[in-house]
Coordinates of C-alpha atoms in Angstrom, one line a residue:
M1 CA -42.4 -67.6 -3.7
Q2 CA -39.7 -69.7 -5.4
Y3 CA -37.3 -71.5 -3.1
K4 CA -33.8 -72.4 -4.1
T5 CA -31.4 -75.0 -2.8
C6 CA -28.1 -73.8 -1.2
D7 CA -26.3 -75.2 -4.3
E8 CA -28.4 -73.0 -6.5
V9 CA -27.7 -69.9 -4.3
L10 CA -24.0 -70.7 -4.3
S11 CA -24.1 -71.0 -8.1
E12 CA -25.9 -67.7 -8.3
G13 CA -23.3 -66.1 -6.1
A14 CA -20.5 -67.5 -8.2
Q15 CA -22.1 -65.9 -11.3
Y16 CA -22.4 -62.5 -9.6
H17 CA -18.8 -62.9 -8.4
K18 CA -17.6 -63.7 -11.9
D19 CA -19.6 -60.9 -13.5
A20 CA -18.0 -58.4 -11.0
R21 CA -14.5 -59.7 -11.7
E22 CA -15.0 -59.5 -15.5
A23 CA -16.8 -56.1 -15.4
V24 CA -13.6 -54.0 -14.8
G25 CA -13.7 -51.1 -17.1
L26 CA -17.1 -52.2 -18.5
V27 CA -19.4 -50.9 -15.8
S28 CA -19.2 -48.2 -13.1
A29 CA -17.5 -48.8 -9.8
S30 CA -20.9 -48.7 -8.0
E31 CA -22.3 -51.4 -10.4
R32 CA -19.3 -53.6 -9.7
R33 CA -19.7 -53.1 -5.9
A34 CA -23.4 -54.1 -6.3
L35 CA -22.4 -57.3 -8.1
Y36 CA -19.9 -58.1 -5.3
A37 CA -22.6 -57.3 -2.7
K38 CA -25.0 -59.7 -4.4
A39 CA -22.4 -62.4 -4.5
E40 CA -21.5 -61.8 -0.8
R41 CA -25.2 -62.2 0.2
C42 CA -25.5 -65.5 -1.6
Y43 CA -22.3 -66.8 0.0
L44 CA -23.4 -65.7 3.5
F45 CA -26.8 -67.3 3.0
V46 CA -25.1 -70.6 2.3
L47 CA -22.8 -70.2 5.2
E48 CA -25.7 -69.5 7.5
H49 CA -27.0 -73.0 6.7
Y50 CA -23.7 -74.8 6.2
P51 CA -21.0 -72.9 8.1
E52 CA -18.3 -75.4 7.2
D53 CA -19.0 -75.5 3.4
A54 CA -15.5 -75.2 2.0
I55 CA -16.7 -74.0 -1.4
A56 CA -18.7 -71.1 0.2
L57 CA -15.9 -70.3 2.6
G58 CA -13.4 -70.2 -0.3
A59 CA -15.6 -68.2 -2.5
I60 CA -16.4 -65.5 0.1
G61 CA -12.7 -65.5 1.2
S62 CA -11.7 -64.9 -2.4
L63 CA -14.3 -62.2 -2.8
Y64 CA -13.0 -60.4 0.3
V65 CA -9.4 -60.5 -0.9
E66 CA -10.5 -59.1 -4.3
I67 CA -12.3 -56.1 -2.6
G68 CA -9.4 -55.4 -0.2
K69 CA -10.8 -57.0 3.0
W70 CA -7.8 -59.2 3.5
S71 CA -8.2 -59.6 7.2
L72 CA -11.5 -61.3 6.5
G73 CA -10.4 -63.2 3.3
I74 CA -7.3 -64.9 4.6
P75 CA -8.9 -66.7 7.6
L76 CA -11.9 -67.8 5.4
L77 CA -9.5 -69.2 2.8
T78 CA -7.5 -70.9 5.5
A79 CA -10.6 -72.5 6.9
A80 CA -11.6 -73.7 3.4
A81 CA -8.1 -75.2 2.9
K82 CA -8.3 -76.9 6.3
I83 CA -11.7 -78.4 5.5
E84 CA -10.6 -79.6 2.0
P85 CA -6.8 -79.9 2.3
N86 CA -6.6 -81.7 -1.1
E87 CA -8.4 -79.0 -3.0
P88 CA -5.6 -77.0 -4.8
S89 CA -7.9 -74.0 -5.6
H90 CA -8.2 -73.2 -1.9
W91 CA -4.4 -73.2 -1.5
N92 CA -4.0 -71.2 -4.7
A93 CA -6.4 -68.5 -3.6
L94 CA -4.9 -68.4 -0.1
G95 CA -1.4 -68.0 -1.6
A96 CA -2.7 -65.2 -3.8
A97 CA -4.2 -63.5 -0.7
Y98 CA -0.9 -63.7 1.1
R99 CA 0.8 -62.2 -2.0
R100 CA -1.7 -59.3 -1.9
V101 CA -0.6 -58.4 1.6
D102 CA 3.1 -58.8 0.8
K103 CA 3.6 -61.9 2.8
L104 CA 5.6 -63.4 0.0
D105 CA 7.4 -66.2 1.8
K106 CA 4.1 -67.4 3.2
A107 CA 2.5 -67.1 -0.3
R108 CA 5.3 -69.3 -1.8
E109 CA 4.9 -71.8 1.0
V110 CA 1.2 -72.1 0.3
F111 CA 1.8 -72.3 -3.5
D112 CA 4.3 -75.1 -2.9
K113 CA 1.6 -76.9 -0.9
A114 CA -0.8 -76.5 -3.8
L115 CA 1.7 -77.8 -6.3
S116 CA 2.3 -80.9 -4.2
L117 CA -1.3 -82.0 -4.7
P118 CA -2.5 -84.0 -7.7
I119 CA -3.8 -81.2 -10.0
D120 CA -4.6 -80.8 -13.7
A121 CA -2.5 -78.8 -16.1
L122 CA -4.6 -75.7 -16.1
M123 CA -4.6 -75.4 -12.2
R124 CA -0.9 -76.1 -12.2
S125 CA -0.3 -73.2 -14.7
H126 CA -2.5 -70.8 -12.5
I127 CA -0.4 -71.7 -9.4
M128 CA 2.8 -71.2 -11.3
H129 CA 1.6 -67.8 -12.6
N130 CA 0.9 -66.8 -9.0
M131 CA 4.3 -68.1 -7.9
A132 CA 5.9 -66.0 -10.6
S133 CA 4.0 -63.0 -9.4
T134 CA 5.6 -63.3 -5.9
Y135 CA 9.0 -62.9 -7.5
I136 CA 7.9 -59.9 -9.6
N137 CA 6.6 -58.3 -6.4
E138 CA 9.9 -59.0 -4.7
G139 CA 12.1 -57.7 -7.5
E140 CA 13.5 -61.1 -8.6
P141 CA 12.5 -61.0 -12.3
Q142 CA 14.7 -64.0 -13.3
K143 CA 12.9 -66.3 -10.9
A144 CA 9.6 -64.9 -12.2
I145 CA 10.6 -65.9 -15.7
E146 CA 11.7 -69.4 -14.6
W147 CA 8.2 -69.9 -13.0
G148 CA 6.5 -68.4 -16.0
L149 CA 8.3 -70.7 -18.4
K150 CA 7.3 -73.7 -16.2
G151 CA 3.7 -72.5 -16.2
L152 CA 3.7 -72.1 -20.0
E153 CA 4.6 -75.8 -20.3
Y154 CA 1.1 -76.5 -18.9
D155 CA -0.8 -73.7 -20.6
P156 CA 1.1 -72.3 -23.5
G157 CA -1.6 -69.7 -24.3
S158 CA -1.8 -68.2 -20.8
L159 CA -2.1 -64.5 -21.2
A160 CA -1.6 -64.0 -17.5
I161 CA 1.7 -65.8 -17.5
Q162 CA 2.8 -63.9 -20.7
F163 CA 1.9 -60.6 -19.0
N164 CA 3.9 -61.5 -15.9
M165 CA 6.9 -62.6 -18.0
G166 CA 6.6 -59.3 -19.9
L167 CA 6.9 -57.4 -16.6
A168 CA 9.8 -59.5 -15.6
Y169 CA 11.6 -58.9 -18.9
L170 CA 11.0 -55.2 -18.6
E171 CA 12.4 -55.2 -15.1
L172 CA 15.5 -56.8 -16.5
G173 CA 15.8 -54.2 -19.2
D174 CA 15.0 -56.7 -22.0
Y175 CA 12.5 -54.6 -24.0
A176 CA 12.5 -56.8 -27.0

């Protein structure tokens, strides 16, 4: 029998998780669910041994948010952010989770926290993309465009930001 370290199991789970996210439209729904289930098992294995592992908590929290188990995802992401308060990816994922459950003020508060941390340009653009999304969800396309433009300063090629801005412009009636 081959034994793996918890880091190897966590890495394996992250790969399954990534494969599930990227498989939209490429594989059947049941195959995607199977990938998510494999990722979940890996993350839970690590948490059985290291219950306060912020990476595993954040990963499984994000997974639960992606599959619609928000009541599980948000507390796990909150725990990860409390354990590693200077890790912007935890705050970004938590803000995105709040956005998914329409707690937009809370999402913006969490994104502001993430933006207050020392972060690289790519993470900053991701957070700004998510911030823009909160304004699209709330019917404030002009604010979404403002955040999108700020995000493009950090990642000019971001398709996610461009998509959000396209939605905002459509909402404003600017079809060009």
